[in-house]
């Protein structure tokens, strides 16, 4: 009895415990279940039926992609629904799954914003939202996720549908809340549209091992503090707008040691420290403006697999020691200024693994490379490498002459006889017609029997695609302002266009960031017109770089008549042997500008006894201006020579402006002349305001 009476409550308690645990294990924590269902509701498309098991007949811990703790009641600790093709919004209800440690929704098509409520998931260690179509900023609430180790929100740029609009992408400035995540190991922000600078404090996230900021729009300097990341394994910074140096302090990378900075605007010399990191594995610095030489230490990097330094301005020779690296699989040094002997050992035997195109001073190497033989050592070991302007004049069966001017020059073994220059050679000599650091002018004179030399024409056609605004097209016609003679089938608008085109070209020559080039022989016959009456400046026969100049090559062409510039167009300081400067080109341009509108050559017989075309203009401006302008133009515009007041005011104003620009250019003292930048700006303004009326 005692036994029975005493066992009854125990049994009840027992049963109660069982039933409670049954309820709990059936329904678990209801908050979790309801939150998951809300998440499912916000998914509008589930092509793989991944969420079909998410129904009332199954416990949520057995729903696809859901993992629970083994505790009682069981709680959701992980959701992995990556790569399921899900379309929809990410429901804020996920923020109620407070036991969640791992959440992956990567590679789906989730849109909308990252819910702020995720900031409640204090236990979260990994969050993968990469490769979706999320938009907006990263919510600052995520700063509360102190346990976070992996935060990957890359690739929310153009996935799931192309978008031109920043509001359809993850964007904004660098998320400052990251500073609070002191356990971060992986941080992926790549392939989004983040802007602004990368903060120095990022170097304080000491636990970081993988940092990917590539393919955004970050600007400013690469923070030097990143060198404090002593556990760093992979650093991706490529395809942004970074400027400045690659911080020389970088020097601690763990294996496998990857660093990429390709496609930025980085300057300065190679950070040699990086080539002293024994664990470095992959280095990609392509498409920047890096200079300096490759250190011989590179040969000590026994784990190096890929080295890509293409499209920079590296000089010096290729260290022979690179051929000793047994793990090296790809070496891209193309399009630099490397010179000297190409090694033949190791990777240099595998020509699919080595890229060295576009380095004009290179010689030797494997036969298949078809590089010139290295010169037998002479006292002047750089004989084959000329760093001056090159002019190649090639008479082609007395039918055509091609003038090529390239900077810097680099045809190896450039001898005294005429070199045979093929399209390939040209491509090589001009860095594949790079517009960034070359000036190429190609001019074909008087092709009497066009088509006679088929291969030549074919090459011309290939070259025709070489475009550099108003500077470098190839022209197969002989039409120039000069030879066209009669500027009278040209209206005011077209004349203005020619002036603007030429000023643009000169502005580029004078003020490009690559250095200053002075044309020195600007005259109408060097201004070529194409079929659309677009003007191009050609024939850099006398051109020189600000730095140094030596005339190379043969000059028996038409350019040789003008060794000291051309009478009438040459600035007064040049005629008396003074210093040649950009102002000298400005002077010549001014003369041409006046000539275009007055239609009288500066050598016209009326300009003698000290009267120049500039003085003539000066004397007649402003009230008698229509008396000196090309009569045909005046007539065409319906302007009265006598009466400026009733004339087409806009056309008259335009003419006055242009003539005064011409006068500003032709001041006798070089220092009084305006710069090509100003000229170009003013002419654009005149043209725009004139065209606005018609
Ligand atoms: C479920 O969990 C939430 C938050 O942890 C808690 O507030 C709630 O009481 C739990 N519900 C049950 C039925 O255990
Ligand atoms: C509920 O989920 C189970 C799998 O767990 C599935 O077999 C069943 O078809 C689902 N029921 C409905 C109505 O979708
Ligand atoms: C989950 O959280 C949201 C707010 O983020 C709230 O509106 C909702 O009611 C919660 N759902 C459950 C099932 O607790
Ligand atoms: C959750 O993420 C952490 C950190 O990345 C990882 O160590 C752990 O294995 C993950 N757990 C699950 C269940 O995926
Ligand atoms: C991104 O998702 C698309 C499908 O939506 C897939 O084809 C692609 O491989 C994914 N990319 C990555 C890096 O996972
Ligand atoms: C982030 O850290 C700062 C400074 O320690 C603190 O003031 C701030 O409250 C933190 N933010 C969150 C969301 O925890
Ligand atoms: C990087 O480390 C140096 C030296 O340890 C320290 O002075 C500097 O403050 C650190 N910078 C950051 C951003 O952590
Ligand atoms: C990226 O930056 C460049 C240069 O600052 C700017 O011209 C461009 O508009 C930016 N792109 C976007 C999408 O913000
Ligand atoms: C080097 O980098 C550039 C830019 O990313 C790329 O186009 C080129 O293919 C790379 N070369 C090799 C060998 O990977
Ligand atoms: C040559 O290099 C290429 C590219 O790295 C590689 O695929 C190939 O296996 C190499 N061939 C030999 C014979 O090593
Ligand atoms: C003239 O302009 C048109 C349109 O811009 C272009 O397609 C054509 O190639 C140009 N012709 C010449 C000879 O440059
Ligand atoms: C100009 O010509 C004279 C004589 O023809 C020559 O002595 C002088 O060197 C030339 N000047 C330049 C800069 O070529």
PDB file of C-alpha atoms in Angstrom, residues 494-657:
ATOM      1  CA  UNK A 494      33.505  73.048 -89.411  1.00  0.00           C
ATOM      2  CA  UNK A 495      36.319  75.447 -89.165  1.00  0.00           C
ATOM      3  CA  UNK A 496      35.622  75.698 -85.452  1.00  0.00           C
ATOM      4  CA  UNK A 497      35.686  71.916 -85.198  1.00  0.00           C
ATOM      5  CA  UNK A 498      39.076  71.742 -86.851  1.00  0.00           C
ATOM      6  CA  UNK A 499      40.424  74.339 -84.438  1.00  0.00           C
ATOM      7  CA  UNK A 500      38.978  72.445 -81.486  1.00  0.00           C
ATOM      8  CA  UNK A 501      40.352  69.087 -82.685  1.00  0.00           C
ATOM      9  CA  UNK A 502      43.825  70.446 -83.143  1.00  0.00           C
ATOM     10  CA  UNK A 503      43.789  72.220 -79.811  1.00  0.00           C
ATOM     11  CA  UNK A 504      42.663  68.999 -78.120  1.00  0.00           C
ATOM     12  CA  UNK A 505      45.501  67.090 -79.701  1.00  0.00           C
ATOM     13  CA  UNK A 506      48.038  69.690 -78.667  1.00  0.00           C
ATOM     14  CA  UNK A 507      46.632  69.913 -75.191  1.00  0.00           C
ATOM     15  CA  UNK A 508      47.090  66.184 -74.916  1.00  0.00           C
ATOM     16  CA  UNK A 509      50.673  66.426 -76.112  1.00  0.00           C
ATOM     17  CA  UNK A 510      51.503  69.230 -73.740  1.00  0.00           C
ATOM     18  CA  UNK A 511      49.652  68.232 -70.656  1.00  0.00           C
ATOM     19  CA  UNK A 512      49.266  64.496 -70.615  1.00  0.00           C
ATOM     20  CA  UNK A 513      50.411  62.897 -67.408  1.00  0.00           C
ATOM     21  CA  UNK A 514      52.995  60.964 -69.369  1.00  0.00           C
ATOM     22  CA  UNK A 515      55.116  64.022 -69.861  1.00  0.00           C
ATOM     23  CA  UNK A 516      55.297  66.947 -72.160  1.00  0.00           C
ATOM     24  CA  UNK A 517      55.786  66.544 -75.837  1.00  0.00           C
ATOM     25  CA  UNK A 518      56.466  69.557 -77.946  1.00  0.00           C
ATOM     26  CA  UNK A 519      55.469  69.175 -81.561  1.00  0.00           C
ATOM     27  CA  UNK A 520      57.828  71.882 -82.842  1.00  0.00           C
ATOM     28  CA  UNK A 521      56.532  71.893 -86.384  1.00  0.00           C
ATOM     29  CA  UNK A 522      52.861  72.598 -86.329  1.00  0.00           C
ATOM     30  CA  UNK A 523      51.637  73.831 -89.672  1.00  0.00           C
ATOM     31  CA  UNK A 524      48.617  73.251 -91.906  1.00  0.00           C
ATOM     32  CA  UNK A 525      50.191  70.439 -93.901  1.00  0.00           C
ATOM     33  CA  UNK A 526      50.580  68.525 -90.651  1.00  0.00           C
ATOM     34  CA  UNK A 527      46.932  68.815 -89.848  1.00  0.00           C
ATOM     35  CA  UNK A 528      45.196  66.024 -91.627  1.00  0.00           C
ATOM     36  CA  UNK A 529      41.503  65.875 -92.285  1.00  0.00           C
ATOM     37  CA  UNK A 530      39.640  62.628 -92.508  1.00  0.00           C
ATOM     38  CA  UNK A 531      36.502  61.918 -94.466  1.00  0.00           C
ATOM     39  CA  UNK A 532      34.431  63.580 -91.786  1.00  0.00           C
ATOM     40  CA  UNK A 533      36.555  66.674 -91.716  1.00  0.00           C
ATOM     41  CA  UNK A 534      37.840  65.688 -88.335  1.00  0.00           C
ATOM     42  CA  UNK A 535      41.306  67.099 -87.865  1.00  0.00           C
ATOM     43  CA  UNK A 536      44.279  65.062 -86.716  1.00  0.00           C
ATOM     44  CA  UNK A 537      47.721  66.255 -85.875  1.00  0.00           C
ATOM     45  CA  UNK A 538      50.395  64.254 -87.561  1.00  0.00           C
ATOM     46  CA  UNK A 539      54.066  64.198 -88.403  1.00  0.00           C
ATOM     47  CA  UNK A 540      56.013  64.443 -85.253  1.00  0.00           C
ATOM     48  CA  UNK A 541      59.191  64.737 -87.231  1.00  0.00           C
ATOM     49  CA  UNK A 542      60.593  67.426 -85.001  1.00  0.00           C
ATOM     50  CA  UNK A 543      58.740  66.540 -81.866  1.00  0.00           C
ATOM     51  CA  UNK A 544      60.677  66.282 -78.686  1.00  0.00           C
ATOM     52  CA  UNK A 545      60.156  65.254 -75.158  1.00  0.00           C
ATOM     53  CA  UNK A 546      60.778  67.825 -72.533  1.00  0.00           C
ATOM     54  CA  UNK A 547      63.553  65.682 -71.107  1.00  0.00           C
ATOM     55  CA  UNK A 548      66.021  64.811 -73.777  1.00  0.00           C
ATOM     56  CA  UNK A 549      65.979  64.452 -77.487  1.00  0.00           C
ATOM     57  CA  UNK A 550      68.088  62.949 -80.116  1.00  0.00           C
ATOM     58  CA  UNK A 551      66.987  62.593 -83.640  1.00  0.00           C
ATOM     59  CA  UNK A 552      67.271  59.062 -84.840  1.00  0.00           C
ATOM     60  CA  UNK A 553      66.722  57.558 -88.183  1.00  0.00           C
ATOM     61  CA  UNK A 554      66.740  58.796 -91.670  1.00  0.00           C
ATOM     62  CA  UNK A 555      64.890  61.896 -92.608  1.00  0.00           C
ATOM     63  CA  UNK A 556      64.785  62.178 -96.322  1.00  0.00           C
ATOM     64  CA  UNK A 557      61.059  62.668 -96.383  1.00  0.00           C
ATOM     65  CA  UNK A 558      59.119  65.850 -96.666  1.00  0.00           C
ATOM     66  CA  UNK A 559      59.699  66.529 -93.023  1.00  0.00           C
ATOM     67  CA  UNK A 560      63.356  67.199 -93.461  1.00  0.00           C
ATOM     68  CA  UNK A 561      62.714  70.579 -95.000  1.00  0.00           C
ATOM     69  CA  UNK A 562      61.642  71.783 -91.654  1.00  0.00           C
ATOM     70  CA  UNK A 563      64.518  71.086 -89.418  1.00  0.00           C
ATOM     71  CA  UNK A 564      64.068  74.316 -87.519  1.00  0.00           C
ATOM     72  CA  UNK A 565      60.303  74.599 -87.846  1.00  0.00           C
ATOM     73  CA  UNK A 566      58.557  76.177 -90.757  1.00  0.00           C
ATOM     74  CA  UNK A 567      58.811  79.817 -91.714  1.00  0.00           C
ATOM     75  CA  UNK A 568      55.672  81.692 -90.886  1.00  0.00           C
ATOM     76  CA  UNK A 569      54.560  79.277 -88.212  1.00  0.00           C
ATOM     77  CA  UNK A 570      57.655  79.041 -86.101  1.00  0.00           C
ATOM     78  CA  UNK A 571      57.636  81.114 -82.946  1.00  0.00           C
ATOM     79  CA  UNK A 572      59.973  84.130 -82.902  1.00  0.00           C
ATOM     80  CA  UNK A 573      62.058  82.697 -80.048  1.00  0.00           C
ATOM     81  CA  UNK A 574      62.833  79.608 -82.131  1.00  0.00           C
ATOM     82  CA  UNK A 575      63.910  81.646 -85.095  1.00  0.00           C
ATOM     83  CA  UNK A 576      66.544  83.348 -82.982  1.00  0.00           C
ATOM     84  CA  UNK A 577      67.717  80.076 -81.495  1.00  0.00           C
ATOM     85  CA  UNK A 578      65.974  80.488 -78.152  1.00  0.00           C
ATOM     86  CA  UNK A 579      64.511  77.864 -75.905  1.00  0.00           C
ATOM     87  CA  UNK A 580      61.868  75.682 -77.495  1.00  0.00           C
ATOM     88  CA  UNK A 581      58.860  75.240 -75.229  1.00  0.00           C
ATOM     89  CA  UNK A 582      55.187  74.399 -75.338  1.00  0.00           C
ATOM     90  CA  UNK A 583      54.625  78.105 -75.839  1.00  0.00           C
ATOM     91  CA  UNK A 584      56.297  77.714 -79.236  1.00  0.00           C
ATOM     92  CA  UNK A 585      53.586  75.264 -80.284  1.00  0.00           C
ATOM     93  CA  UNK A 586      50.971  77.652 -78.912  1.00  0.00           C
ATOM     94  CA  UNK A 587      52.369  80.327 -81.206  1.00  0.00           C
ATOM     95  CA  UNK A 588      52.183  78.083 -84.270  1.00  0.00           C
ATOM     96  CA  UNK A 589      48.682  77.068 -83.304  1.00  0.00           C
ATOM     97  CA  UNK A 590      47.674  80.730 -83.038  1.00  0.00           C
ATOM     98  CA  UNK A 591      48.979  81.419 -86.530  1.00  0.00           C
ATOM     99  CA  UNK A 592      47.041  78.464 -87.903  1.00  0.00           C
ATOM    100  CA  UNK A 593      43.903  79.572 -86.086  1.00  0.00           C
ATOM    101  CA  UNK A 594      44.132  83.008 -87.657  1.00  0.00           C
ATOM    102  CA  UNK A 595      44.893  81.444 -91.023  1.00  0.00           C
ATOM    103  CA  UNK A 596      41.846  79.195 -90.879  1.00  0.00           C
ATOM    104  CA  UNK A 597      39.533  82.156 -90.440  1.00  0.00           C
ATOM    105  CA  UNK A 598      41.363  84.768 -92.481  1.00  0.00           C
ATOM    106  CA  UNK A 599      42.382  82.283 -95.154  1.00  0.00           C
ATOM    107  CA  UNK A 600      45.695  83.885 -95.800  1.00  0.00           C
ATOM    108  CA  UNK A 601      48.979  82.129 -95.253  1.00  0.00           C
ATOM    109  CA  UNK A 602      51.392  83.794 -92.861  1.00  0.00           C
ATOM    110  CA  UNK A 603      53.772  83.761 -95.823  1.00  0.00           C
ATOM    111  CA  UNK A 604      51.321  85.675 -97.972  1.00  0.00           C
ATOM    112  CA  UNK A 605      53.093  88.480 -99.790  1.00  0.00           C
ATOM    113  CA  UNK A 606      51.058  91.050 -97.940  1.00  0.00           C
ATOM    114  CA  UNK A 607      52.852  90.035 -94.733  1.00  0.00           C
ATOM    115  CA  UNK A 608      56.218  91.615 -95.151  1.00  0.00           C
ATOM    116  CA  UNK A 609      58.244  94.465 -93.738  1.00  0.00           C
ATOM    117  CA  UNK A 610      57.524  93.311 -90.239  1.00  0.00           C
ATOM    118  CA  UNK A 611      53.760  92.964 -90.645  1.00  0.00           C
ATOM    119  CA  UNK A 612      52.732  89.545 -89.379  1.00  0.00           C
ATOM    120  CA  UNK A 613      49.349  87.865 -89.582  1.00  0.00           C
ATOM    121  CA  UNK A 614      49.021  88.471 -85.853  1.00  0.00           C
ATOM    122  CA  UNK A 615      49.727  92.187 -86.112  1.00  0.00           C
ATOM    123  CA  UNK A 616      47.348  92.435 -89.033  1.00  0.00           C
ATOM    124  CA  UNK A 617      44.622  90.916 -86.875  1.00  0.00           C
ATOM    125  CA  UNK A 618      45.504  93.056 -83.887  1.00  0.00           C
ATOM    126  CA  UNK A 619      45.145  96.192 -86.009  1.00  0.00           C
ATOM    127  CA  UNK A 620      41.670  95.256 -87.178  1.00  0.00           C
ATOM    128  CA  UNK A 621      40.095  93.835 -84.101  1.00  0.00           C
ATOM    129  CA  UNK A 622      37.340  94.383 -83.093  1.00  0.00           C
ATOM    130  CA  UNK A 623      35.493  96.825 -85.317  1.00  0.00           C
ATOM    131  CA  UNK A 624      37.075  95.953 -88.654  1.00  0.00           C
ATOM    132  CA  UNK A 625      37.212  92.255 -88.029  1.00  0.00           C
ATOM    133  CA  UNK A 626      34.803  91.321 -90.823  1.00  0.00           C
ATOM    134  CA  UNK A 627      37.050  93.067 -93.301  1.00  0.00           C
ATOM    135  CA  UNK A 628      39.853  90.615 -92.680  1.00  0.00           C
ATOM    136  CA  UNK A 629      37.855  87.395 -92.235  1.00  0.00           C
ATOM    137  CA  UNK A 630      37.701  85.035 -95.227  1.00  0.00           C
ATOM    138  CA  UNK A 631      35.200  86.825 -97.529  1.00  0.00           C
ATOM    139  CA  UNK A 632      33.539  83.551 -98.472  1.00  0.00           C
ATOM    140  CA  UNK A 633      32.851  82.792 -94.825  1.00  0.00           C
ATOM    141  CA  UNK A 634      31.478  86.268 -94.262  1.00  0.00           C
ATOM    142  CA  UNK A 635      29.248  85.899 -97.255  1.00  0.00           C
ATOM    143  CA  UNK A 636      28.078  82.476 -96.255  1.00  0.00           C
ATOM    144  CA  UNK A 637      27.130  83.727 -92.841  1.00  0.00           C
ATOM    145  CA  UNK A 638      25.260  86.603 -94.402  1.00  0.00           C
ATOM    146  CA  UNK A 639      27.347  89.034 -92.412  1.00  0.00           C
ATOM    147  CA  UNK A 640      27.705  92.563 -93.637  1.00  0.00           C
ATOM    148  CA  UNK A 641      31.254  93.757 -93.838  1.00  0.00           C
ATOM    149  CA  UNK A 642      30.220  97.251 -92.957  1.00  0.00           C
ATOM    150  CA  UNK A 643      27.779  96.764 -90.209  1.00  0.00           C
ATOM    151  CA  UNK A 644      28.759  94.607 -87.273  1.00  0.00           C
ATOM    152  CA  UNK A 645      25.732  95.662 -85.313  1.00  0.00           C
ATOM    153  CA  UNK A 646      23.048  94.235 -87.546  1.00  0.00           C
ATOM    154  CA  UNK A 647      25.097  91.162 -88.364  1.00  0.00           C
ATOM    155  CA  UNK A 648      24.258  87.703 -87.113  1.00  0.00           C
ATOM    156  CA  UNK A 649      25.314  88.569 -83.622  1.00  0.00           C
ATOM    157  CA  UNK A 650      26.158  85.066 -82.585  1.00  0.00           C
ATOM    158  CA  UNK A 651      28.387  84.317 -85.565  1.00  0.00           C
ATOM    159  CA  UNK A 652      30.114  87.657 -85.227  1.00  0.00           C
ATOM    160  CA  UNK A 653      30.706  87.133 -81.515  1.00  0.00           C
ATOM    161  CA  UNK A 654      32.096  83.722 -82.248  1.00  0.00           C
ATOM    162  CA  UNK A 655      34.506  85.095 -84.857  1.00  0.00           C
ATOM    163  CA  UNK A 656      35.648  87.814 -82.488  1.00  0.00           C
ATOM    164  CA  UNK A 657      36.305  85.295 -79.735  1.00  0.00           C
TER     165      UNK A 657
END
